[in-house]
Amino acid sequence: MTNEEKPYPSRLKKKKEKNRSNSILNIMIGLVFALILIIGVSMLFSGGDDQANESEEVAISTGTEEQTSGSDDGESASAGDEDEDAEAKAEEEAAKKAKEEKEKEEEGSVTKGGTITREDSSDPIVDETVINTSWEPVGTKQKGDHVSVYQKDSVDWNEKVKAVSYATGLDSNNMYVMMIKNGGGPQKSIATVQSKDESEKYRVHLEWVDGEGWKPVKMDVLKTLQGAY
């Protein structure tokens, strides 16, 4: 009988092929596992970076808002200060203008037909001396020869107060009469007065005009009443 080659591989050959298949399969499984591991790690780190980026963006955004808010507060405060300064300046200008207009009105009303002269005084208690040529006698109820009287609430006294009120612009109800005294002659008097709020102080020189009453001839605007009478 002749030995012929068997058409099927031997058992040993089959075993080798099987082992080889198992190795390839194991390698493939290992590769798949490694690939899964790499992908997982990559996703993990990628998620951490995204979270870090989000945190950084939030921090940057918050800082920007704080800076913006701080800037707005600074601008608002600056704008507020400018508004207050402008308002104060406007009020000051308005008060100054009103005072000037009042002075013009008062000056215009008393200078009709005359002039006002304002002079600095060498007297330390006098701010200025005013002479108004338009001042007129205030009238009188007295008859006959005039005798100057310094008794309070007498007719002559009250007419002196009326002449002082006329010269100073102070209402008799808003005026303290500190003193009325002889002005250096029988028909001359000097009255020292101040407003009731003590903001205005005057010394008024008066002269008697027969049949017409007391006439203001000069007025000192006083700084103080000390030494004024």
Coordinates of N, CA and C in Angstrom, one line a residue:
M1 N 0.8 -1.2 0.0 CA 0.0 0.0 0.0 C 0.9 1.2 0.0
T2 N 0.5 2.2 -0.9 CA 1.4 3.4 -1.1 C 0.9 4.5 -0.1
N3 N 1.9 5.1 0.6 CA 1.6 6.2 1.4 C 1.2 7.5 0.6
E4 N 0.1 8.0 0.8 CA -0.4 9.2 0.1 C -0.6 10.3 1.1
E5 N -0.4 11.6 0.7 CA -0.6 12.8 1.6 C -2.1 12.9 1.8
K6 N -2.3 13.1 3.1 CA -3.7 13.3 3.6 C -4.2 14.6 3.1
P7 N -5.5 14.6 2.7 CA -6.0 15.9 2.2 C -6.3 16.9 3.3
Y8 N -6.4 16.5 4.6 CA -6.7 17.4 5.7 C -5.4 17.6 6.6
P9 N -5.3 18.8 7.2 CA -4.1 19.1 8.0 C -4.1 18.2 9.2
S10 N -2.9 18.1 9.7 CA -2.8 17.2 10.8 C -3.3 17.9 12.1
R11 N -3.4 17.2 13.1 CA -3.9 17.8 14.4 C -3.0 18.9 14.9
L12 N -1.7 18.7 14.7 CA -0.8 19.7 15.2 C -0.9 21.0 14.4
K13 N -1.1 20.9 13.1 CA -1.3 22.1 12.3 C -2.5 22.8 12.7
K14 N -3.6 22.1 13.0 CA -4.8 22.7 13.4 C -4.7 23.4 14.7
K15 N -3.9 22.8 15.6 CA -3.7 23.4 16.9 C -2.9 24.8 16.8
K16 N -1.9 24.8 15.9 CA -1.1 26.0 15.7 C -2.0 27.1 15.1
E17 N -2.8 26.7 14.1 CA -3.7 27.7 13.5 C -4.7 28.3 14.5
K18 N -5.2 27.4 15.4 CA -6.1 27.9 16.4 C -5.4 28.8 17.4
N19 N -4.2 28.5 17.8 CA -3.5 29.4 18.7 C -3.2 30.8 18.0
R20 N -2.9 30.7 16.7 CA -2.6 31.9 16.0 C -3.9 32.8 15.9
S21 N -5.0 32.2 15.7 CA -6.3 32.9 15.6 C -6.6 33.5 17.0
N22 N -6.4 32.7 18.0 CA -6.6 33.3 19.4 C -5.8 34.5 19.7
S23 N -4.5 34.5 19.2 CA -3.6 35.6 19.5 C -4.1 36.8 18.7
I24 N -4.5 36.6 17.5 CA -5.0 37.7 16.7 C -6.2 38.3 17.3
L25 N -7.1 37.5 17.8 CA -8.3 37.9 18.5 C -8.0 38.7 19.7
N26 N -7.0 38.2 20.5 CA -6.6 38.9 21.7 C -6.0 40.2 21.4
I27 N -5.2 40.2 20.4 CA -4.6 41.5 20.0 C -5.7 42.5 19.6
M28 N -6.6 42.1 18.8 CA -7.7 43.0 18.4 C -8.5 43.5 19.6
I29 N -8.8 42.5 20.5 CA -9.5 42.9 21.7 C -8.7 44.0 22.5
G30 N -7.4 43.7 22.6 CA -6.6 44.7 23.3 C -6.6 46.0 22.6
L31 N -6.5 46.0 21.3 CA -6.5 47.3 20.6 C -7.8 48.0 20.8
V32 N -8.9 47.3 20.7 CA -10.2 47.9 20.9 C -10.3 48.5 22.4
F33 N -9.8 47.8 23.3 CA -9.9 48.2 24.7 C -9.0 49.5 24.9
A34 N -7.8 49.4 24.3 CA -6.9 50.6 24.4 C -7.5 51.8 23.7
L35 N -8.2 51.5 22.5 CA -8.8 52.6 21.8 C -10.0 53.2 22.7
I36 N -10.7 52.3 23.3 CA -11.8 52.8 24.2 C -11.2 53.6 25.4
L37 N -10.1 53.1 25.9 CA -9.5 53.8 27.1 C -9.0 55.2 26.7
I38 N -8.4 55.2 25.5 CA -7.8 56.5 25.0 C -9.0 57.5 24.8
I39 N -10.0 57.0 24.1 CA -11.2 57.9 23.9 C -11.8 58.4 25.2
G40 N -11.9 57.5 26.2 CA -12.5 57.9 27.5 C -11.6 58.9 28.2
V41 N -10.3 58.7 28.2 CA -9.4 59.7 28.8 C -9.5 61.0 28.1
S42 N -9.5 60.9 26.8 CA -9.6 62.2 26.0 C -10.8 63.0 26.3
M43 N -11.9 62.2 26.4 CA -13.2 62.9 26.7 C -13.2 63.5 28.1
L44 N -12.6 62.8 29.0 CA -12.5 63.3 30.4 C -11.7 64.6 30.5
F45 N -10.5 64.6 29.9 CA -9.7 65.8 29.9 C -10.3 66.9 29.1
S46 N -11.0 66.6 28.0 CA -11.7 67.6 27.2 C -12.8 68.3 28.0
G47 N -13.6 67.5 28.8 CA -14.6 68.0 29.6 C -14.1 68.9 30.7
G48 N -12.9 68.6 31.3 CA -12.3 69.4 32.3 C -11.8 70.8 31.8
D49 N -11.3 70.7 30.5 CA -10.9 72.0 29.9 C -12.0 72.9 29.6
D50 N -13.1 72.2 29.1 CA -14.3 73.1 28.9 C -14.9 73.7 30.1
Q51 N -14.8 72.9 31.2 CA -15.3 73.5 32.5 C -14.4 74.6 33.0
A52 N -13.1 74.4 32.8 CA -12.2 75.4 33.2 C -12.4 76.7 32.3
N53 N -12.6 76.5 31.0 CA -12.8 77.6 30.1 C -14.1 78.4 30.5
E54 N -15.1 77.6 30.9 CA -16.4 78.2 31.3 C -16.2 79.0 32.6
S55 N -15.4 78.5 33.5 CA -15.1 79.2 34.8 C -14.4 80.5 34.5
E56 N -13.4 80.4 33.6 CA -12.6 81.5 33.3 C -13.4 82.6 32.6
E57 N -14.3 82.1 31.7 CA -15.2 83.1 31.0 C -16.1 83.8 32.0
V58 N -16.7 83.0 33.0 CA -17.5 83.6 34.0 C -16.8 84.6 34.8
A59 N -15.5 84.2 35.2 CA -14.7 85.2 36.0 C -14.4 86.4 35.3
I60 N -14.0 86.3 34.0 CA -13.7 87.4 33.2 C -14.9 88.3 33.0
S61 N -16.1 87.6 32.7 CA -17.3 88.4 32.5 C -17.7 89.2 33.8
T62 N -17.6 88.5 35.0 CA -17.9 89.2 36.2 C -17.0 90.3 36.5
G63 N -15.7 90.1 36.2 CA -14.8 91.3 36.4 C -15.1 92.4 35.5
T64 N -15.5 92.1 34.3 CA -15.8 93.2 33.3 C -17.0 93.9 33.8
E65 N -18.0 93.2 34.3 CA -19.2 93.8 34.8 C -18.9 94.7 36.0
E66 N -18.0 94.2 36.9 CA -17.6 95.0 38.1 C -16.9 96.3 37.6
Q67 N -16.0 96.2 36.7 CA -15.3 97.4 36.2 C -16.3 98.3 35.5
T68 N -17.2 97.8 34.7 CA -18.2 98.6 34.1 C -19.1 99.3 35.1
S69 N -19.5 98.5 36.2 CA -20.3 99.1 37.2 C -19.6 100.2 37.9
G70 N -18.3 99.9 38.3 CA -17.5 100.9 39.0 C -17.3 102.2 38.1
S71 N -17.1 102.0 36.8 CA -17.0 103.1 35.9 C -18.3 103.9 35.9
D72 N -19.4 103.2 35.8 CA -20.7 103.9 35.8 C -20.9 104.7 37.1
D73 N -20.5 104.1 38.2 CA -20.7 104.8 39.5 C -19.8 106.1 39.5
G74 N -18.6 105.9 39.0 CA -17.7 107.1 39.0 C -18.2 108.2 38.1
E75 N -18.7 107.8 36.9 CA -19.2 108.7 36.0 C -20.5 109.4 36.6
S76 N -21.3 108.6 37.2 CA -22.5 109.2 37.8 C -22.2 110.2 38.9
A77 N -21.2 109.8 39.8 CA -20.8 110.7 40.9 C -20.2 111.9 40.3
S78 N -19.4 111.8 39.3 CA -18.8 113.0 38.6 C -19.8 113.9 38.0
A79 N -20.8 113.2 37.3 CA -21.9 114.0 36.7 C -22.7 114.7 37.8
G80 N -22.9 113.9 38.9 CA -23.7 114.5 40.0 C -23.0 115.7 40.6
D81 N -21.7 115.6 40.8 CA -20.9 116.8 41.3 C -21.0 118.0 40.3
E82 N -20.9 117.7 39.0 CA -21.0 118.8 38.1 C -22.3 119.4 38.1
D83 N -23.4 118.6 38.2 CA -24.8 119.1 38.2 C -24.9 120.0 39.5
E84 N -24.4 119.6 40.6 CA -24.6 120.3 41.9 C -23.8 121.7 41.7
D85 N -22.6 121.6 41.2 CA -21.8 122.8 41.0 C -22.5 123.8 40.1
A86 N -23.1 123.2 39.0 CA -23.8 124.1 38.0 C -25.0 124.7 38.7
E87 N -25.7 123.9 39.5 CA -26.9 124.4 40.1 C -26.6 125.5 41.1
A88 N -25.5 125.2 41.9 CA -25.1 126.2 42.9 C -24.7 127.5 42.2
K89 N -23.9 127.4 41.1 CA -23.5 128.6 40.4 C -24.7 129.3 39.8
A90 N -25.7 128.6 39.3 CA -26.9 129.2 38.7 C -27.6 130.0 39.8
E91 N -27.8 129.3 41.0 CA -28.4 130.0 42.1 C -27.7 131.3 42.5
E92 N -26.4 131.2 42.6 CA -25.6 132.3 43.0 C -25.7 133.5 42.0
E93 N -25.7 133.1 40.7 CA -25.9 134.1 39.6 C -27.3 134.8 39.7
A94 N -28.3 133.9 40.0 CA -29.7 134.4 40.1 C -29.8 135.3 41.2
A95 N -29.2 135.0 42.4 CA -29.3 135.8 43.6 C -28.6 137.1 43.3
K96 N -27.4 137.1 42.7 CA -26.7 138.3 42.4 C -27.5 139.2 41.5
K97 N -28.1 138.6 40.4 CA -28.8 139.4 39.5 C -30.1 140.0 40.2
A98 N -30.7 139.2 41.0 CA -31.9 139.8 41.7 C -31.5 140.9 42.6
K99 N -30.4 140.8 43.3 CA -29.9 141.9 44.2 C -29.6 143.1 43.4
E100 N -28.9 142.9 42.2 CA -28.6 144.1 41.4 C -29.9 144.8 40.9
E101 N -30.8 143.9 40.5 CA -32.1 144.5 40.0 C -32.8 145.3 41.0
K102 N -32.8 144.7 42.3 CA -33.5 145.4 43.4 C -32.8 146.7 43.7
E103 N -31.5 146.7 43.7 CA -30.7 147.9 43.9 C -31.0 149.0 42.9
K104 N -31.1 148.5 41.6 CA -31.4 149.4 40.5 C -32.8 150.0 40.7
E105 N -33.8 149.1 41.1 CA -35.2 149.6 41.3 C -35.2 150.6 42.4
E106 N -34.6 150.3 43.5 CA -34.6 151.2 44.7 C -33.9 152.5 44.3
E107 N -32.7 152.4 43.7 CA -32.0 153.5 43.3 C -32.8 154.4 42.3
G108 N -33.5 153.7 41.4 CA -34.3 154.5 40.4 C -35.4 155.2 41.1
S109 N -36.0 154.6 42.1 CA -37.2 155.2 42.7 C -36.8 156.4 43.6
V110 N -35.6 156.4 44.1 CA -35.3 157.5 45.0 C -34.4 158.5 44.3
T111 N -33.9 158.2 43.2 CA -33.0 159.1 42.5 C -33.8 159.9 41.4
K112 N -35.1 159.8 41.3 CA -35.9 160.5 40.4 C -35.7 162.0 40.6
G113 N -35.1 162.7 39.7 CA -34.9 164.1 39.8 C -33.7 164.5 40.6
G114 N -32.8 163.5 41.0 CA -31.6 163.7 41.8 C -30.6 162.7 41.5
T115 N -29.5 162.7 42.4 CA -28.4 161.8 42.2 C -28.1 161.2 43.6
I116 N -27.5 160.0 43.5 CA -27.0 159.4 44.7 C -25.5 159.4 44.7
T117 N -24.9 159.8 45.8 CA -23.4 159.7 46.0 C -23.1 158.8 47.1
R118 N -22.2 157.8 46.8 CA -21.8 156.9 47.8 C -20.3 157.1 48.0
E119 N -19.9 157.3 49.3 CA -18.5 157.6 49.6 C -18.0 156.7 50.7
D120 N -16.8 156.3 50.5 CA -16.1 155.5 51.6 C -15.8 156.5 52.7
S121 N -15.9 155.9 53.9 CA -15.7 156.8 55.1 C -14.4 156.4 55.8
S122 N -13.8 157.4 56.4 CA -12.6 157.2 57.3 C -13.0 156.7 58.6
D123 N -14.3 156.7 59.0 CA -14.7 156.2 60.2 C -14.7 154.7 60.2
P124 N -14.0 154.0 61.1 CA -13.9 152.6 61.0 C -15.2 151.8 61.2
I125 N -16.2 152.4 61.8 CA -17.5 151.7 61.9 C -18.5 152.0 60.8
V126 N -18.1 152.8 59.8 CA -19.0 153.2 58.7 C -18.5 152.5 57.5
D127 N -19.4 151.8 56.8 CA -19.1 151.1 55.6 C -19.1 152.1 54.4
E128 N -20.1 152.9 54.3 CA -20.1 154.0 53.3 C -21.1 155.1 53.8
T129 N -21.0 156.2 53.2 CA -21.8 157.4 53.4 C -22.6 157.7 52.2
V130 N -24.0 157.8 52.3 CA -24.8 158.0 51.2 C -25.5 159.3 51.2
I131 N -25.4 160.1 50.1 CA -26.2 161.3 50.0 C -27.0 161.3 48.8
N132 N -28.3 161.5 49.0 CA -29.3 161.4 47.9 C -30.0 162.8 47.8
T133 N -29.7 163.4 46.6 CA -30.3 164.8 46.5 C -31.7 164.8 46.2
S134 N -32.3 163.6 46.0 CA -33.8 163.5 45.7 C -34.6 163.4 47.0
W135 N -33.9 163.2 48.1 CA -34.7 163.1 49.4 C -35.5 164.4 49.6
E136 N -36.7 164.2 50.1 CA -37.6 165.4 50.3 C -38.0 165.4 51.8
P137 N -38.5 166.5 52.3 CA -39.1 166.5 53.7 C -40.3 165.6 53.7
V138 N -40.5 164.9 54.8 CA -41.6 163.9 54.9 C -42.9 164.5 55.3
G139 N -43.0 165.8 55.5 CA -44.3 166.4 55.9 C -44.4 166.5 57.4
T140 N -45.3 167.3 57.8 CA -45.5 167.5 59.3 C -46.9 168.0 59.6
K141 N -47.3 167.7 60.8 CA -48.6 168.1 61.4 C -48.4 169.3 62.3
Q142 N -47.1 169.7 62.5 CA -46.8 170.7 63.5 C -47.0 172.1 62.9
K143 N -47.5 173.0 63.8 CA -47.7 174.4 63.3 C -46.9 175.4 64.2
G144 N -46.6 176.5 63.6 CA -45.9 177.6 64.3 C -44.4 177.3 64.3
D145 N -43.8 178.0 65.3 CA -42.3 177.8 65.5 C -42.0 176.4 65.9
H146 N -41.0 175.8 65.2 CA -40.7 174.4 65.5 C -39.7 174.3 66.6
V147 N -39.9 173.4 67.5 CA -39.0 173.0 68.6 C -38.7 171.5 68.5
S148 N -37.5 171.1 68.4 CA -37.1 169.7 68.3 C -37.3 169.0 69.6
V149 N -38.1 167.9 69.6 CA -38.4 167.2 70.8 C -37.8 165.8 70.7
Y150 N -37.2 165.3 71.8 CA -36.6 164.0 71.9 C -37.3 163.0 72.8
Q151 N -38.6 163.3 73.1 CA -39.4 162.5 73.9 C -40.1 161.4 73.0
K152 N -39.9 160.1 73.4 CA -40.4 159.0 72.5 C -41.9 159.1 72.4
D153 N -42.4 158.8 71.2 CA -43.8 158.8 70.8 C -44.4 160.2 70.7
S154 N -43.6 161.2 70.9 CA -44.2 162.6 70.7 C -44.4 162.8 69.2
V155 N -45.1 163.8 68.7 CA -45.3 164.1 67.3 C -44.0 164.3 66.6
D156 N -43.1 165.1 67.2 CA -41.9 165.4 66.6 C -41.0 164.1 66.5
W157 N -41.0 163.3 67.5 CA -40.2 162.1 67.5 C -40.7 161.2 66.4
N158 N -42.0 161.0 66.3 CA -42.6 160.1 65.3 C -42.3 160.6 63.9
E159 N -42.3 161.9 63.7 CA -41.9 162.4 62.4 C -40.4 162.2 62.0
K160 N -39.6 162.3 63.0 CA -38.2 161.9 62.8 C -38.0 160.5 62.4
V161 N -38.8 159.6 63.1 CA -38.7 158.1 62.7 C -39.3 157.9 61.3
K162 N -40.3 158.7 60.9 CA -40.8 158.6 59.6 C -39.8 159.0 58.5
A163 N -39.0 160.0 58.8 CA -37.9 160.5 57.9 C -36.8 159.4 57.8
V164 N -36.5 158.8 58.9 CA -35.5 157.8 58.9 C -35.9 156.5 58.1
S165 N -37.2 156.1 58.3 CA -37.7 155.0 57.5 C -37.7 155.3 56.0
Y166 N -38.0 156.5 55.7 CA -38.0 157.0 54.3 C -36.6 156.9 53.7
A167 N -35.6 157.3 54.4 CA -34.2 157.3 53.9 C -33.6 155.9 53.9
T168 N -33.9 155.1 54.9 CA -33.2 153.7 54.9 C -34.0 152.7 54.2
G169 N -35.3 152.9 53.9 CA -36.1 151.9 53.3 C -36.6 150.8 54.3
L170 N -36.4 151.0 55.6 CA -36.8 150.1 56.6 C -38.2 150.5 57.0
D171 N -39.1 149.6 57.1 CA -40.5 149.9 57.7 C -40.3 150.2 59.2
S172 N -41.1 151.1 59.7 CA -41.0 151.5 61.1 C -41.3 150.3 62.0
N173 N -42.1 149.3 61.5 CA -42.4 148.1 62.3 C -41.2 147.1 62.3
N174 N -40.3 147.3 61.4 CA -39.1 146.4 61.3 C -37.8 147.2 61.6
M175 N -37.9 148.0 62.6 CA -36.8 148.9 62.9 C -36.7 149.2 64.4
Y176 N -35.5 149.0 64.9 CA -35.2 149.4 66.3 C -34.6 150.8 66.3
V177 N -35.2 151.7 67.0 CA -34.6 153.0 67.1 C -33.6 153.0 68.3
M178 N -32.3 153.0 68.0 CA -31.4 152.9 69.1 C -31.2 154.2 69.8
M179 N -31.2 155.3 69.1 CA -31.1 156.6 69.7 C -31.4 157.7 68.6
I180 N -32.0 158.8 69.1 CA -32.2 160.0 68.3 C -31.7 161.1 69.2
K181 N -30.7 161.9 68.7 CA -30.1 162.9 69.5 C -29.9 164.2 68.6
N182 N -29.5 165.2 69.3 CA -29.2 166.5 68.6 C -28.1 166.4 67.6
G183 N -28.3 167.0 66.5 CA -27.3 166.8 65.4 C -26.4 168.0 65.3
G184 N -26.2 168.8 66.3 CA -25.3 170.0 66.3 C -26.0 171.3 66.1
G185 N -27.4 171.3 66.1 CA -28.1 172.5 66.0 C -29.5 172.3 66.4
P186 N -30.3 173.4 66.7 CA -31.7 173.2 67.2 C -32.6 172.6 66.2
Q187 N -32.3 172.6 64.9 CA -33.1 172.1 63.9 C -32.4 170.9 63.1
K188 N -31.5 170.3 63.9 CA -30.8 169.1 63.3 C -30.8 168.0 64.3
S189 N -30.9 166.7 63.7 CA -31.0 165.5 64.6 C -30.2 164.4 63.9
I190 N -29.8 163.5 64.7 CA -29.1 162.3 64.2 C -29.8 161.1 64.8
A191 N -30.2 160.2 64.0 CA -30.9 158.9 64.4 C -30.1 157.7 64.1
T192 N -29.9 156.8 65.1 CA -29.2 155.6 64.8 C -30.2 154.4 65.0
V193 N -30.3 153.6 63.9 CA -31.3 152.5 63.9 C -30.7 151.3 63.3
Q194 N -31.4 150.1 63.5 CA -31.1 148.9 62.9 C -32.3 148.1 62.6
S195 N -32.2 147.2 61.6 CA -33.4 146.3 61.3 C -33.5 145.3 62.5
K196 N -34.7 144.7 62.6 CA -35.0 143.8 63.7 C -34.2 142.5 63.6
D197 N -33.8 142.2 62.4 CA -32.9 141.0 62.3 C -31.5 141.3 62.4
E198 N -31.2 142.6 62.7 CA -29.8 143.2 63.0 C -28.9 143.1 61.8
S199 N -29.4 142.9 60.6 CA -28.6 142.8 59.4 C -28.3 144.1 58.8
E200 N -29.1 145.1 59.1 CA -28.9 146.5 58.5 C -28.8 147.5 59.7
K201 N -27.8 148.3 59.6 CA -27.6 149.4 60.6 C -27.3 150.7 59.9
Y202 N -28.0 151.8 60.4 CA -27.8 153.1 59.8 C -27.8 154.2 60.8
R203 N -27.1 155.3 60.4 CA -27.1 156.5 61.1 C -27.5 157.6 60.2
V204 N -28.7 158.2 60.4 CA -29.3 159.2 59.5 C -29.2 160.6 60.1
H205 N -28.7 161.5 59.3 CA -28.7 162.9 59.6 C -29.9 163.6 59.1
L206 N -30.6 164.3 59.9 CA -31.9 165.0 59.5 C -31.8 166.5 59.8
E207 N -32.5 167.2 58.9 CA -32.6 168.7 59.1 C -34.1 169.0 59.0
W208 N -34.5 170.0 59.8 CA -35.9 170.5 59.7 C -36.1 171.6 58.7
V209 N -37.2 171.4 57.9 CA -37.6 172.4 56.9 C -38.9 173.0 57.3
D210 N -38.9 174.3 57.6 CA -40.1 174.9 58.1 C -41.3 174.6 57.2
G211 N -42.4 174.2 57.9 CA -43.6 173.9 57.2 C -43.7 172.6 56.4
E212 N -42.5 171.9 56.3 CA -42.5 170.7 55.4 C -42.0 169.5 56.2
G213 N -41.4 169.7 57.3 CA -41.0 168.6 58.2 C -39.5 168.2 58.1
W214 N -39.2 167.0 58.6 CA -37.8 166.6 58.7 C -37.4 166.0 57.3
K215 N -36.2 166.3 56.9 CA -35.6 165.9 55.7 C -34.3 165.1 55.9
P216 N -34.1 163.9 55.4 CA -32.8 163.3 55.5 C -31.8 164.0 54.6
V217 N -30.6 164.2 55.1 CA -29.6 164.9 54.3 C -28.3 164.0 54.1
K218 N -28.1 163.0 55.0 CA -27.0 162.1 54.8 C -27.3 160.9 55.6
M219 N -26.8 159.7 55.1 CA -27.0 158.5 55.8 C -25.7 157.7 55.8
D220 N -25.3 157.2 57.0 CA -24.1 156.4 57.1 C -24.6 154.9 57.2
V221 N -24.0 154.1 56.4 CA -24.3 152.6 56.4 C -23.3 152.0 57.4
L222 N -23.7 151.5 58.5 CA -22.8 151.1 59.6 C -22.4 149.7 59.5
K223 N -21.2 149.4 60.0 CA -20.7 148.1 60.1 C -21.1 147.5 61.5
T224 N -21.2 148.4 62.5 CA -21.5 148.0 63.9 C -22.2 149.1 64.6
L225 N -22.8 148.8 65.7 CA -23.5 149.9 66.5 C -22.5 150.4 67.6
Q226 N -21.5 149.6 67.8 CA -20.5 150.0 68.9 C -19.9 151.4 68.5
G227 N -20.1 152.4 69.3 CA -19.5 153.7 69.1 C -20.3 154.5 68.0
A228 N -21.5 154.0 67.7 CA -22.2 154.7 66.6 C -23.1 155.9 67.2
Y229 N -23.3 155.9 68.5 CA -24.1 156.9 69.1 C -23.7 157.2 70.6

